[in-house]
Coordinates of C-alpha atoms in Angstrom, one line a residue:
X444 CA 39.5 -1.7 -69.9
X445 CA 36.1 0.2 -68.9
X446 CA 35.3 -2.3 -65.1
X447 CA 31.3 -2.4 -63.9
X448 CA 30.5 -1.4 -60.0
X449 CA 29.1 -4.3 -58.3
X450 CA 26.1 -2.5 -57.2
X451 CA 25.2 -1.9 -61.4
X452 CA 26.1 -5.6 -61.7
X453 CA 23.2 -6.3 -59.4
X454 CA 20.9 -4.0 -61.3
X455 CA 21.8 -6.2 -64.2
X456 CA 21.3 -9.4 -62.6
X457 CA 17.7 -8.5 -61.9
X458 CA 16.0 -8.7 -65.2
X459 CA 18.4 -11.3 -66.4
X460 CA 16.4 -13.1 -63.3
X461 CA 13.1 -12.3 -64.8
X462 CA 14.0 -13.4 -67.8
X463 CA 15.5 -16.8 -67.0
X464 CA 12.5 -17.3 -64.9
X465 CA 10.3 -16.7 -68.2
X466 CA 12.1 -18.8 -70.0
X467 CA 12.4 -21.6 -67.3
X468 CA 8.5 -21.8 -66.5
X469 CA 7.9 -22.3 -70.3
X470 CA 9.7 -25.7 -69.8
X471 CA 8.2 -26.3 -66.2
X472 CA 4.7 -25.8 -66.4
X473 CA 3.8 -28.5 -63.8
X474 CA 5.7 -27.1 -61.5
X475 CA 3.6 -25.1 -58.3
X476 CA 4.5 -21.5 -58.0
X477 CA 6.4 -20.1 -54.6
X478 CA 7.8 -17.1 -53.7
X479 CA 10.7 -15.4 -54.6
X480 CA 14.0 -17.0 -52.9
X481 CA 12.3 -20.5 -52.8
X482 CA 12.0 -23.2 -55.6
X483 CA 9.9 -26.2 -56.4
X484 CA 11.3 -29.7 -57.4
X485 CA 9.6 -32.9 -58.6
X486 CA 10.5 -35.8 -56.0
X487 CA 8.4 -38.4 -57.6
X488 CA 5.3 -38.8 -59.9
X489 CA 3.1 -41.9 -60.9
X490 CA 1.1 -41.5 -57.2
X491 CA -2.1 -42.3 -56.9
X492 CA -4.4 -39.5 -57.5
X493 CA -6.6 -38.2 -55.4
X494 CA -5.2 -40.6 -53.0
X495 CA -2.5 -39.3 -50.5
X496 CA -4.2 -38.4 -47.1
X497 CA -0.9 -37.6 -45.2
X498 CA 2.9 -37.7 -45.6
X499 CA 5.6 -38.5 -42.7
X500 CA 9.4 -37.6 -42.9
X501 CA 11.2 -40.6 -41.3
X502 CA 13.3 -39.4 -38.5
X503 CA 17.0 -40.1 -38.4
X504 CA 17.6 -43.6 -36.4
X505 CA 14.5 -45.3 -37.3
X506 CA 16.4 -47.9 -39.0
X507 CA 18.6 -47.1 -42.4
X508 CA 15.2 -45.2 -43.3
X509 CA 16.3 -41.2 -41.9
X510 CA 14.7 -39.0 -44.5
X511 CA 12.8 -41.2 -46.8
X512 CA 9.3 -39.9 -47.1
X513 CA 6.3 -41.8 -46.1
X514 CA 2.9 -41.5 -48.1
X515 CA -0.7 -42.6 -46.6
X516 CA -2.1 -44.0 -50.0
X517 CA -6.0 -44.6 -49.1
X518 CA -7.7 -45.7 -52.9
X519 CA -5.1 -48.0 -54.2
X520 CA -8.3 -50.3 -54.9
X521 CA -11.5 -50.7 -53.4
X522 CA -12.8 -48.5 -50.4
X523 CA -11.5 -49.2 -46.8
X524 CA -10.2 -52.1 -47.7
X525 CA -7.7 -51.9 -49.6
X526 CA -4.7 -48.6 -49.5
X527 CA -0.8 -48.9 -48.5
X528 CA 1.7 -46.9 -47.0
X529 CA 4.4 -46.0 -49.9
X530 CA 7.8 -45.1 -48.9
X531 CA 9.6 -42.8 -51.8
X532 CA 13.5 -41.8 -51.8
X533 CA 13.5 -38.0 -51.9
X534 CA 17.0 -38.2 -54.0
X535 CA 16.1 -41.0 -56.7
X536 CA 12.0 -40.8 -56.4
X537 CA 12.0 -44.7 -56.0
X538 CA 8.5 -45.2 -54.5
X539 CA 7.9 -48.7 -53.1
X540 CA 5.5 -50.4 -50.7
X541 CA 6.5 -50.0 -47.1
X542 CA 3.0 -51.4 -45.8
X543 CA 0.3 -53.0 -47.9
X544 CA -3.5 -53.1 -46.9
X545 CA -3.3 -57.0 -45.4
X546 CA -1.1 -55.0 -42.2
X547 CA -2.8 -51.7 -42.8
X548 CA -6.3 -51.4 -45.0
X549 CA -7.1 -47.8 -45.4
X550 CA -4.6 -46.0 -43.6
X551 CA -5.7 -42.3 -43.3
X552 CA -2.6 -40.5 -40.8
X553 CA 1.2 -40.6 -40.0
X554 CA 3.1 -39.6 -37.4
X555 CA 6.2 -41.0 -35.5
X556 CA 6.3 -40.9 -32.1
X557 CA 8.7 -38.4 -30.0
X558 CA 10.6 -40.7 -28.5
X559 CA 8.9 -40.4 -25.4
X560 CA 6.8 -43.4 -23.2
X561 CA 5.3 -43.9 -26.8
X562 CA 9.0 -45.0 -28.3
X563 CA 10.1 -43.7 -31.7
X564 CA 8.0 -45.8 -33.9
X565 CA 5.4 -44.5 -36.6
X566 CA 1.7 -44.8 -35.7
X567 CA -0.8 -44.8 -38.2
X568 CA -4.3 -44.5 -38.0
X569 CA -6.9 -45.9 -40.5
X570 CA -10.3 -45.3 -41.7
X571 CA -12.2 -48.5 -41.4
X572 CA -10.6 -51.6 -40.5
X573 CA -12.1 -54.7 -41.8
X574 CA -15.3 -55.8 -41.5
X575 CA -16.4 -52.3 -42.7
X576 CA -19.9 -53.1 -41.0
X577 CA -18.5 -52.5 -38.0
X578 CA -17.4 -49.1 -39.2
X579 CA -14.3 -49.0 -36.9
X580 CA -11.0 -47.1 -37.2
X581 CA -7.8 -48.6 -35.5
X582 CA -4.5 -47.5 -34.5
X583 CA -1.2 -49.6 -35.5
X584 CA 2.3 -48.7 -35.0
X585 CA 4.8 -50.2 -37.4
X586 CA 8.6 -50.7 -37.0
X587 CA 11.9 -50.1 -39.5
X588 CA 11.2 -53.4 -41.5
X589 CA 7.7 -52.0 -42.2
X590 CA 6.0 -54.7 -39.3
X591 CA 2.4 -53.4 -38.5
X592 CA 1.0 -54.3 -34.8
X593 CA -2.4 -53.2 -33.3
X594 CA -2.1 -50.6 -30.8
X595 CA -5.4 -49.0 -30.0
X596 CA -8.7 -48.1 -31.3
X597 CA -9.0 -44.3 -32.4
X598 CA -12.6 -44.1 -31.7
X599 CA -14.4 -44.0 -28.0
X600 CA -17.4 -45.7 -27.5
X601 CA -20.7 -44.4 -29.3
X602 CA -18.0 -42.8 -32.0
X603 CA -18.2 -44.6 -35.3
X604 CA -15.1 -44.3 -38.0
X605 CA -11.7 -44.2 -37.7
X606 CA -9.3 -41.9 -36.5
X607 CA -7.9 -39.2 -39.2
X608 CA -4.7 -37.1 -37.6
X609 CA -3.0 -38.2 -34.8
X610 CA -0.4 -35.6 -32.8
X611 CA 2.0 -36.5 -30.0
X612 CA 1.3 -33.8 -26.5
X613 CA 5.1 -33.7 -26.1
X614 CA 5.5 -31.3 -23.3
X615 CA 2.8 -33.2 -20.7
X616 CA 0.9 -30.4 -20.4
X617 CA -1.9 -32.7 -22.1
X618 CA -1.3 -35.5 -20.0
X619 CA 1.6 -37.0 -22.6
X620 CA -0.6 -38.9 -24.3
X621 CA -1.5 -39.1 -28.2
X622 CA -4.5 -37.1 -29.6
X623 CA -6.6 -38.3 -32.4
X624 CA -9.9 -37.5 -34.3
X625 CA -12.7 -39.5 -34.8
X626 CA -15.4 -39.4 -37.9
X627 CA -19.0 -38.7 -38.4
X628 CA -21.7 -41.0 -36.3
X629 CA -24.7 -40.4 -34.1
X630 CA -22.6 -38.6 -31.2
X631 CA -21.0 -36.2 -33.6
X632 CA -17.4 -36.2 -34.3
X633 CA -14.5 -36.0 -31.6
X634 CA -11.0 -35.7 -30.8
X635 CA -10.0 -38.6 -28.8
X636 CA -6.5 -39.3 -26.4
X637 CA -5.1 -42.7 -26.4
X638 CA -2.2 -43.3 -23.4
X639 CA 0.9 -44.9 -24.0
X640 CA -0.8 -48.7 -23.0
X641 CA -2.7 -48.4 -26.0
X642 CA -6.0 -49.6 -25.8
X643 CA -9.7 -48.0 -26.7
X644 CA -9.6 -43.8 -26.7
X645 CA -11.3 -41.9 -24.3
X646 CA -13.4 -38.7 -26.0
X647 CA -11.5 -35.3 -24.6
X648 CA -13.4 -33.1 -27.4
X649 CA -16.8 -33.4 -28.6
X650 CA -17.6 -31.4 -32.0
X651 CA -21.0 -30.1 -32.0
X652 CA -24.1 -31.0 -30.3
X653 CA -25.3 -33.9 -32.1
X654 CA -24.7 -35.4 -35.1
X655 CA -22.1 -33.4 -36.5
X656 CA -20.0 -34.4 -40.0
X657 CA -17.0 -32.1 -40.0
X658 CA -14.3 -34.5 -38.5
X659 CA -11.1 -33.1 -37.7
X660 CA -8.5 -33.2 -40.9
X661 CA -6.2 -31.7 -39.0
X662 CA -4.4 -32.0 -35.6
X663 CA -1.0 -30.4 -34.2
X664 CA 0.3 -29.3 -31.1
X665 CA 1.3 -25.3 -31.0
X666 CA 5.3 -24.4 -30.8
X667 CA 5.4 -22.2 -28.2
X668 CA 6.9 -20.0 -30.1
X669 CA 5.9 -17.3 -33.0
X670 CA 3.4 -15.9 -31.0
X671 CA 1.3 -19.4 -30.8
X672 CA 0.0 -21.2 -27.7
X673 CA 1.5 -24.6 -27.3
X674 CA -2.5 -25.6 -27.0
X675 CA -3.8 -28.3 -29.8
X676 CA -4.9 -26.9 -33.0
X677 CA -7.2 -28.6 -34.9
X678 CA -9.1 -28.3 -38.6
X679 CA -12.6 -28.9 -39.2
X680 CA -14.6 -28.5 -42.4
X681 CA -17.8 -28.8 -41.9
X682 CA -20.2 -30.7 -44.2
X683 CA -23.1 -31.3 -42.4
X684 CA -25.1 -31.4 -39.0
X685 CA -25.4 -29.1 -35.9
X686 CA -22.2 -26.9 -35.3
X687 CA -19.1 -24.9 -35.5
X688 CA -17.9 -23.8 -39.0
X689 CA -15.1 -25.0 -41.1
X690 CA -12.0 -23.5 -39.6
X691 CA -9.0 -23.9 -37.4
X692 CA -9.6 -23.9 -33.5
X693 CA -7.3 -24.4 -30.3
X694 CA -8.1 -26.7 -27.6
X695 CA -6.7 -26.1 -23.8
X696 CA -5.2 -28.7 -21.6
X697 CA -9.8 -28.7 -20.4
X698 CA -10.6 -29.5 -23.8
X699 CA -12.0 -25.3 -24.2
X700 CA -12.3 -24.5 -27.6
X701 CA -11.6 -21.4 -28.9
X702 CA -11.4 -20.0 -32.5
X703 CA -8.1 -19.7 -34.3
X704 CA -8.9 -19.2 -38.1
X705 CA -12.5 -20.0 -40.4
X706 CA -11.9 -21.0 -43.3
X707 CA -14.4 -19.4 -45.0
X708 CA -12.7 -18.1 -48.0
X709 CA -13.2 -14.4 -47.2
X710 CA -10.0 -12.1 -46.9
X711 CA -7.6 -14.2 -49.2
X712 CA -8.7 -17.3 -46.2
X713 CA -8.9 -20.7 -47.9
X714 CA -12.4 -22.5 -47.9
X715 CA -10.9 -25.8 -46.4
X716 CA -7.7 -26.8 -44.7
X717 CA -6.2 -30.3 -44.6
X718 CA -3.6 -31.7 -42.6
X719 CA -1.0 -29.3 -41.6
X720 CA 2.2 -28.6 -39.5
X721 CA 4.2 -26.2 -37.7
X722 CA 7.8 -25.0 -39.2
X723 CA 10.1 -24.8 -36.7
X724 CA 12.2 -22.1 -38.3
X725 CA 14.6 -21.5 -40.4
X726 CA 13.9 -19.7 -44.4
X727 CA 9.7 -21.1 -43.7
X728 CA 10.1 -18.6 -40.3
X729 CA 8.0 -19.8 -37.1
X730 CA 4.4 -20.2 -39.1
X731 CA 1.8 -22.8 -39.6
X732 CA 1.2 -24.5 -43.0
X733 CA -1.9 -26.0 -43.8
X734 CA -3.1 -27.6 -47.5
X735 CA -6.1 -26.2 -48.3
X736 CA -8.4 -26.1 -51.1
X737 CA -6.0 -22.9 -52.6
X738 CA -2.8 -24.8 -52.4
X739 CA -0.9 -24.6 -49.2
X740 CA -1.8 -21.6 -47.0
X741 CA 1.2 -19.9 -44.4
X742 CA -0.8 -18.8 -42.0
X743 CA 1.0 -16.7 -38.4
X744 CA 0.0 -16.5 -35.0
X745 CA -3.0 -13.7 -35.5
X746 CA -4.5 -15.9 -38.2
X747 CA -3.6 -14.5 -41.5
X748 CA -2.9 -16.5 -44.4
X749 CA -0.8 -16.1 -47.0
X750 CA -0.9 -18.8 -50.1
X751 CA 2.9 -20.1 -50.3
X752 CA 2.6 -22.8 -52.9
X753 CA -0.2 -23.2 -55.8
X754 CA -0.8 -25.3 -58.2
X755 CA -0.2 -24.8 -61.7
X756 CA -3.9 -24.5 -63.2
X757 CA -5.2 -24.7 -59.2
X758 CA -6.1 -27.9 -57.4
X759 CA -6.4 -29.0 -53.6
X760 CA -3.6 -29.9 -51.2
X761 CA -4.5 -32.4 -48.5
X762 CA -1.4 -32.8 -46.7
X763 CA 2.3 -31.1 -46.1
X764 CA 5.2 -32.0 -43.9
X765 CA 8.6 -30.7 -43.5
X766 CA 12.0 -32.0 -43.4
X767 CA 13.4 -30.3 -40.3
X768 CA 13.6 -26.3 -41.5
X769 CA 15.3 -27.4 -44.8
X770 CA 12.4 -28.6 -47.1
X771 CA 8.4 -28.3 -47.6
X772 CA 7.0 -31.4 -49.1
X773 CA 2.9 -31.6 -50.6
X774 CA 1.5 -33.8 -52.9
X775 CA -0.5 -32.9 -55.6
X776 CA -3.7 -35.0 -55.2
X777 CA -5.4 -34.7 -58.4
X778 CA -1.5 -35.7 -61.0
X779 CA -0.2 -38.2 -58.3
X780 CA 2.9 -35.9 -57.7
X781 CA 5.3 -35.8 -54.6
X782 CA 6.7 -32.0 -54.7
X783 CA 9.3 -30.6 -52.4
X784 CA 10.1 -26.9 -51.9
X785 CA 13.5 -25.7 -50.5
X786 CA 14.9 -22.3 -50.0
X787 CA 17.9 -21.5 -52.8
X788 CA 20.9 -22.5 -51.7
X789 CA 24.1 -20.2 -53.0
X790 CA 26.4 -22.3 -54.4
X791 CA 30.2 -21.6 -56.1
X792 CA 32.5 -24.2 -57.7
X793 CA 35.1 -23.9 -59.9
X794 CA 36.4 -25.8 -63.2
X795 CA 39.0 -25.9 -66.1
X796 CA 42.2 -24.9 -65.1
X797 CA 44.0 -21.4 -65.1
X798 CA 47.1 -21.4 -67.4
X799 CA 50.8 -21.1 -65.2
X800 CA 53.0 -17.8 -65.0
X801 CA 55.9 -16.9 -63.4
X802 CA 54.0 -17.7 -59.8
X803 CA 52.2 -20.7 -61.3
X804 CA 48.7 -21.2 -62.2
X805 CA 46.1 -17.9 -62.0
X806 CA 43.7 -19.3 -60.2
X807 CA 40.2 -18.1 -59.0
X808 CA 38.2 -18.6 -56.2
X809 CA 35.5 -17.1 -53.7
X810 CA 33.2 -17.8 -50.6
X811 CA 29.7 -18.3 -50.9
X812 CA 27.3 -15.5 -53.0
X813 CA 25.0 -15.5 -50.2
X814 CA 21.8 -13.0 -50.7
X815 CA 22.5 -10.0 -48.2
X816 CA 25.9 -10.2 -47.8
X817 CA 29.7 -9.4 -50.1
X818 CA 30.9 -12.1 -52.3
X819 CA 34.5 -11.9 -52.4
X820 CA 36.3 -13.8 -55.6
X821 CA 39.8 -13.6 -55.3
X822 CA 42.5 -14.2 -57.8
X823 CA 45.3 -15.7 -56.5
X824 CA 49.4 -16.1 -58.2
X825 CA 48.6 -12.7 -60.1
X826 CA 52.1 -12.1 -61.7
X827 CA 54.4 -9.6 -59.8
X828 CA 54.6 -7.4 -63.2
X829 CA 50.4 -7.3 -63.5
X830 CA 49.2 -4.4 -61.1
X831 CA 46.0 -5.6 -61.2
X832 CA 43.8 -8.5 -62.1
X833 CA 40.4 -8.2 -63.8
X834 CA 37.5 -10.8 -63.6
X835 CA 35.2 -10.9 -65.7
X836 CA 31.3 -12.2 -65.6
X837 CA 29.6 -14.3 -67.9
X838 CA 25.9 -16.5 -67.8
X839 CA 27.4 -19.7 -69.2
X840 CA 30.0 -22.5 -68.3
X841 CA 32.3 -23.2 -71.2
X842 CA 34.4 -26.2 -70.7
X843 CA 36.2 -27.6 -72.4
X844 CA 37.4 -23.8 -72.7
X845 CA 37.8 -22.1 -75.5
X846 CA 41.9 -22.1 -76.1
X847 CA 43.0 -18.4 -76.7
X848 CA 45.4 -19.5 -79.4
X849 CA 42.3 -20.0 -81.6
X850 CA 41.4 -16.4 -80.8
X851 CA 44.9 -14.7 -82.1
X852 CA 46.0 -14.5 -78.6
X853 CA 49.5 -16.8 -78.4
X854 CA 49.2 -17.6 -75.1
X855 CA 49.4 -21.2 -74.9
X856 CA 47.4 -23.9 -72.6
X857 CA 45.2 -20.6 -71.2
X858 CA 41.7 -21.2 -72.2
X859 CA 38.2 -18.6 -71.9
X860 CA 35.4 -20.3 -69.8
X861 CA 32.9 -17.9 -69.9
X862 CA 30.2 -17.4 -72.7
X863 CA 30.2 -13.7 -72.9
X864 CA 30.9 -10.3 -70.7
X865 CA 28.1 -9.7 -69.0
X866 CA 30.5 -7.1 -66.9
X867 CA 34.4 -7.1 -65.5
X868 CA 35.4 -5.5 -61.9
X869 CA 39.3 -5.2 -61.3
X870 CA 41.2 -5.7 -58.1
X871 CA 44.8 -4.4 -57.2
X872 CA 47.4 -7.3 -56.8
X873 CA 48.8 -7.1 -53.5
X874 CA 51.2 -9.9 -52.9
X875 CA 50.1 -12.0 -55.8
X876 CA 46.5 -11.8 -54.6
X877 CA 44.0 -9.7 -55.7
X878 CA 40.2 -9.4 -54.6
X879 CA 37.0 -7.7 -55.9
X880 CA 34.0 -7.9 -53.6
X881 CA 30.1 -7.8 -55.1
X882 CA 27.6 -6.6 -52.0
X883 CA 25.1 -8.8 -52.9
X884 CA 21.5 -6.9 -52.4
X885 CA 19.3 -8.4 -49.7
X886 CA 16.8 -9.1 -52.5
X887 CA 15.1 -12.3 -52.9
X888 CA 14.4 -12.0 -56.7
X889 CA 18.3 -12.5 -57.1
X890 CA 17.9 -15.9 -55.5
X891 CA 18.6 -18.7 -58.7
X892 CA 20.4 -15.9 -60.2
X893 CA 23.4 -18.0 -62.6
X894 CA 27.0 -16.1 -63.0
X895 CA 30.2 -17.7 -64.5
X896 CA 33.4 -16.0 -63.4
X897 CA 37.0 -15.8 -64.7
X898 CA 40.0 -13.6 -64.2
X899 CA 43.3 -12.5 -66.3
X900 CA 46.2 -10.8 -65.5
X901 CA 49.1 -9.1 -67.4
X902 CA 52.3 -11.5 -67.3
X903 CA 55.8 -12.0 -69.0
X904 CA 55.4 -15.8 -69.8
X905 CA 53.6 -15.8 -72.7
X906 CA 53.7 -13.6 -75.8
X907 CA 50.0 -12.5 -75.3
X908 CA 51.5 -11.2 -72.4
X909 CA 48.1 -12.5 -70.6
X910 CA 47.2 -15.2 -68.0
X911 CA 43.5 -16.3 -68.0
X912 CA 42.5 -18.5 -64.3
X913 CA 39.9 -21.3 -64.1
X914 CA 36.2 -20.5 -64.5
X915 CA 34.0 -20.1 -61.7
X916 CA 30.1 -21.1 -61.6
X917 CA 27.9 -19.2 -59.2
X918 CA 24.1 -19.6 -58.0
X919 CA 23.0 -16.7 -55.6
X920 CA 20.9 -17.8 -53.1
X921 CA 20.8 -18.5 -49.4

């Protein structure tokens, strides 16, 4: 029987790839576009559009709510006074209310505290608080049963509008306190610092030189790491008044600022960025990740951008946040959809059952088919007579198995469980165990890749003289 190198069974698996993805975006065409090795998945729909301002992962510990995602819905009715904070189960897509406007009207940020002199509960900032004459923003935190208390007013005096990031100075090098932005008015707009007694801000940034409307979207303290300054970064977009351009800029522990990025949609740039955050690691490496009016940007420590996700048909991303360094999530604000974007994971599990010989059941297994490194799928209780064992590859689960008594093959109880031979590879039996090893290529476009997997072996027990094992599904990935 002719066997396939494993290096040609990679050069198969690559336009296989190309073709499932063909065939898989024809049934997926809501679904952003990301690179190679990554994937996009639907968490929840029915959102409203146009809506979502920011999103918040819930840490592990604040109550039973670790992981659930948190959503900053601004326009569920009327302007400023109206909006809720939705909380949405990223396994079932459940979205409920978590805070509703008569706690929170307009709430435009998220972001739990580090568990520092601020505690570990989620602060939220909001637009306009009620009466909207008054045009002022407040600043609430809010507890694991979804209890709302006034902590602070975003805005310093002669600053109109409420706050619209808020970021956490973790390493004290900004005095510990909580950072903030403040909207348009007659002194321009500003980034504020509120300590941890709460009360009105105090300005540490102006914008401009008078009345400025280009209020900072965006706020997040640098890693340290990656090449960026653990300074503040913040976004402007500028759409009126006297000074600096749309773009992202870094503010020292003076309040300097200095210019990180414009965003003036020359050199693949975007012409606006949202709200965005740093990865810390992991498959979305040590970059920044902004939405933008593109989709969301990647952008690394010398300023280049690189679009990660877009929208199918194009569309704005206000907002991202991720899960730790295992998941990206973004909302698309113009369907109401809550997407989520994870690295492929390589996965291997078997079913059916092999049929017994003289040493019992053939029986297949491996480790992981990581990208980058050998895939080993072992067949074990190989028959003492069969000198080697041969496994064979196919695209498809079959189970209930086909019964090889139905094939002409009198071999009963042993069953096929793959869908066709895409290729075989033998291994010698040495002690009843015998192993063939793929080197999988350190190629992306293999990521998603779907093998099935089963083995036979020569034995006395049967008149077919043959012994098939159980099948064996396969995803290459990370």
């Amino acid at each position: 029987m002719n066997t396939l190198r494993p290096s040609l069974l990679c050069q198969r698996l690559i336009p296989l790839l190309a073709i499932a993805s063909w065939s898989t975006s024809l049934t997926a065409q809501t679904l952003p576009s990301v690179p190679p090795g990554f994937r996009a998945e639907i968490v929840a729909t029915g959102i409203s559009p146009t809506a979502v301002s920011d999103i918040a992962i819930v840490p592990a510990g604040f109550g039973s709510l670790g992981g659930q995602v948190l959503l900053a819905d601004r326009a569920n009715g009327s302007v400023f006074t109206d909006g809720q904070i939705l909380i949405v189960d990223p396994i079932t897509g459940t979205t409920s209310v978590f805070v509703d406007s008569a706690q929170i009207p307009d709430p435009s940020s998220l972001a739990f505290a580090p568990g520092n002199s601020f505690g570990s509960n989620l602060y939220v900032n909001n637009g306009v608080a009620p009466p909207v004459s008054q045009q002022q923003g407040e600043l609430f935190t809010v507890d694991a049963l979804g209890n709302a208390s006034s902590f602070g007013q975003p805005n310093p005096l002669g600053y109109l509008w409420g706050g619209v990031d808020i970021a956490f100075d973790g390493t004290g090098a900004f005095g510990g306190d909580l950072y903030t932005g403040s909207g348009a008015g007659g002194a321009g707009d500003c980034v504020s610092r509120v300590s941890d007694l709460g009360g009105r801000a105090l300005l540490f940034h102006n914008i401009g030189t008078g009345p400025y409307n280009g209020s900072p979207n965006g706020l997040a303290f640098g890693p340290g790491t990656g090449g960026f300054s653990s300074d503040l970064f913040i976004g402007l977009t500028l759409s009126s008044g006297i000074g600096p351009p749309s773009g992202i800029y870094v503010l020292d522990p003076t309040g300097l600022r200095t210019t990180f990025l414009l965003t003036d949609g020359v050199g693949g740039a975007p012409s606006s960025v949202g709200k965005f955050e740093f990865a810390s690691g992991g498959a979305f490496a040590d970059l920044l990740y902004a939405g933008s009016d593109l989709g969301v940007v990647a952008i690394d420590a010398a300023g280049q951008t690189t679009l990660f996700a877009a929208l199918a048909g194009g569309g704005t991303i206000n907002c991202v946040a991720f899960d730790g360094t295992d998941a990206l999530y973004f909302v698309d604000a113009a369907q109401g959809t809550l997407f989520r974007v994870v690295q492929i994971p390589a996965e291997v599990a078997p079913y059916g059952l092999g049929c017994a010989g003289n040493n019992g059941p053939l029986t297949l297994a491996s480790n992981l088919p990581v990208i980058g490194t050998n895939w080993n799928l072992t067949s074990s209780n190989v028959d003492s007579g069969s000198p080697i064992a041969i496994t064979f590859f196919g695209n498809a689960v079959v189970n209930p198995g086909l019964p090889m008594l139905t094939v002409g093959f009198d071999a009963p109880g042993c069953n096929i469980y793959i869908n066709t031979i895409l290729a075989s590879l033998s291994g010698n039996n040495a002690g009843g165990s015998a192993t063939v090893t793929i080197s999988v290529p350190n190629s992306a476009l293999l990521a998603g890749a779907f093998l099935t997997a089963q083995s036979v072996c020569l034995t006395s027990s049967n008149n077919a003289n043959l012994l098939t094992s159980n099948g064996l599904a396969a995803t290459l990935g990370y």
